[in-house]
């Protein structure tokens, strides 16, 4: 499950990524991959996906604003594996949404997500080597990206040599 990034925030984010890509040879996300993951399910059967869709029907929330305003990395900026954006506005609401989604998914018997949810939008995947100074400097100047979150999508991820290809699975 993921919260999509609508226009015009997606355009602004795409412009920001355009300035970052030449600064390091990383596996950068594409515009079509922009989202905030709420719960990762991994490989599932069609039957399980149908059960997930039914479990998500009662999950609802009041729309809220999300703002991405700073960059970071997992596990850290010294040895990054994932570069990301996050923010404070909407953080509590995203965490509450993830909690509701997790409760619905747990109720149908899928394994519980062990890692704590940390709301973020992935920018790139790295190999754990130090990042170039130019990139670190550029990541200090994150444009404020704001949008209204009023829903979430169930996303299928298909891995290819060019990276993941995402497609929405209708919830109804």
XYZ file of C-alpha atoms in Angstrom:
172
model
C 0.000 0.000 0.000
C 1.258 3.441 -0.845
C 0.271 7.092 -0.791
C 0.699 8.509 -4.306
C 2.354 11.858 -5.014
C -0.083 13.942 -7.080
C 0.607 16.924 -9.315
C 2.084 19.521 -8.860
C 4.239 17.969 -6.094
C 5.303 15.184 -8.494
C 6.517 17.770 -11.030
C 8.475 19.656 -8.389
C 9.997 16.427 -7.110
C 10.901 15.386 -10.660
C 12.723 18.726 -11.144
C 14.622 18.167 -7.887
C 15.628 14.649 -8.953
C 16.792 16.037 -12.309
C 19.338 18.196 -10.442
C 20.502 15.280 -8.250
C 20.905 12.485 -10.823
C 24.108 13.816 -12.465
C 25.808 14.131 -9.063
C 26.078 10.392 -8.298
C 25.682 7.066 -10.067
C 22.851 5.659 -7.991
C 19.673 3.760 -8.835
C 17.383 6.804 -8.914
C 13.614 6.444 -8.836
C 11.600 7.555 -11.825
C 8.567 9.806 -11.745
C 6.320 6.739 -12.093
C 7.841 5.299 -8.902
C 7.087 8.274 -6.635
C 5.086 7.229 -3.568
C 5.224 6.886 0.200
C 5.049 3.205 1.109
C 2.582 2.503 3.897
C 2.981 -1.310 4.004
C 5.091 -3.664 1.889
C 3.530 -7.070 1.316
C 6.083 -8.833 -0.863
C 5.117 -11.555 -3.316
C 1.500 -12.686 -2.784
C -0.966 -14.977 -4.526
C -4.069 -13.655 -6.304
C -6.204 -15.128 -3.530
C -4.220 -13.260 -0.880
C -4.460 -10.013 -2.856
C -8.250 -10.425 -2.957
C -8.274 -10.926 0.826
C -6.090 -7.828 1.250
C -8.458 -5.760 -0.909
C -11.420 -6.838 1.221
C -9.514 -6.126 4.444
C -8.676 -2.588 3.291
C -12.281 -1.585 2.494
C -13.043 -0.332 6.032
C -9.727 1.578 6.350
C -10.603 5.255 6.196
C -9.141 8.523 7.419
C -9.644 12.252 7.227
C -7.627 13.849 4.397
C -4.460 15.592 5.565
C -1.501 17.521 4.192
C 1.858 15.855 3.648
C 5.019 17.911 3.398
C 8.416 16.532 2.438
C 11.064 19.030 3.465
C 14.296 17.236 4.363
C 16.508 14.428 3.058
C 18.096 11.499 4.816
C 19.298 7.949 4.279
C 18.896 4.436 5.635
C 20.825 3.349 7.601
C 22.625 6.731 7.612
C 24.229 9.321 5.313
C 27.720 7.878 5.907
C 26.841 4.413 4.510
C 23.601 4.964 2.582
C 21.552 2.142 1.092
C 18.415 4.243 0.501
C 18.217 8.031 0.044
C 14.851 9.497 0.995
C 12.756 12.565 1.703
C 10.577 13.028 4.753
C 8.928 15.808 6.706
C 7.057 16.650 9.864
C 3.698 17.811 8.477
C 1.527 14.747 7.959
C 3.968 12.428 9.741
C 1.571 11.538 12.562
C -1.293 11.035 10.123
C 0.840 8.771 7.900
C 1.819 6.772 10.967
C -1.842 6.435 11.971
C -2.738 5.333 8.428
C 0.051 2.736 8.488
C -1.223 1.493 11.849
C -4.758 1.090 10.449
C -3.505 -0.664 7.316
C -1.252 -2.955 9.375
C -4.129 -3.873 11.690
C -6.312 -4.749 8.682
C -3.553 -6.838 7.077
C -2.617 -8.535 10.348
C -6.301 -9.462 10.845
C -6.245 -11.648 7.713
C -3.203 -13.533 8.950
C -0.344 -12.083 6.934
C 2.956 -11.811 8.810
C 3.261 -8.667 10.899
C 5.704 -6.013 9.682
C 8.553 -6.127 12.205
C 10.286 -2.885 11.220
C 8.939 0.329 12.669
C 7.184 2.498 10.083
C 9.196 5.593 9.118
C 7.268 7.750 6.632
C 9.521 8.543 3.672
C 9.676 8.776 -0.091
C 12.575 6.873 -1.659
C 14.778 8.917 -4.000
C 17.498 6.403 -4.821
C 19.132 3.154 -3.823
C 22.861 3.101 -3.133
C 25.579 0.564 -2.395
C 26.560 1.824 1.047
C 29.599 3.746 -0.167
C 30.125 7.401 0.830
C 28.212 9.916 -1.277
C 29.939 12.673 -3.262
C 30.109 16.020 -1.445
C 28.200 17.738 -4.274
C 25.245 15.415 -3.747
C 25.270 15.848 0.023
C 25.268 19.633 -0.437
C 22.420 19.488 -2.994
C 20.346 17.323 -0.653
C 20.474 20.096 1.952
C 18.286 22.220 -0.359
C 15.118 20.149 -0.570
C 12.234 22.120 -2.049
C 9.164 22.014 0.164
C 6.811 19.494 -1.426
C 3.238 19.667 -0.144
C 0.120 17.771 -1.172
C -3.213 16.659 0.225
C -3.384 12.962 1.033
C -6.920 11.714 0.561
C -6.337 8.060 -0.234
C -3.906 5.242 -0.782
C -3.283 2.689 -3.506
C -2.554 -1.006 -3.559
C 0.544 -1.278 -5.750
C 2.032 -4.256 -7.579
C 5.795 -4.120 -8.034
C 7.417 -6.059 -10.868
C 11.210 -6.123 -10.828
C 13.013 -5.739 -14.145
C 16.686 -5.161 -15.038
C 15.769 -1.457 -15.444
C 14.223 -1.281 -11.981
C 10.804 -1.788 -10.453
C 7.685 -1.165 -12.508
C 4.646 -0.242 -10.436
C 0.999 -0.678 -11.326
C -2.130 0.046 -9.309
C -4.427 -2.762 -8.281
C -7.990 -1.418 -8.035
C -9.337 -1.692 -4.504
C -12.947 -2.099 -5.597
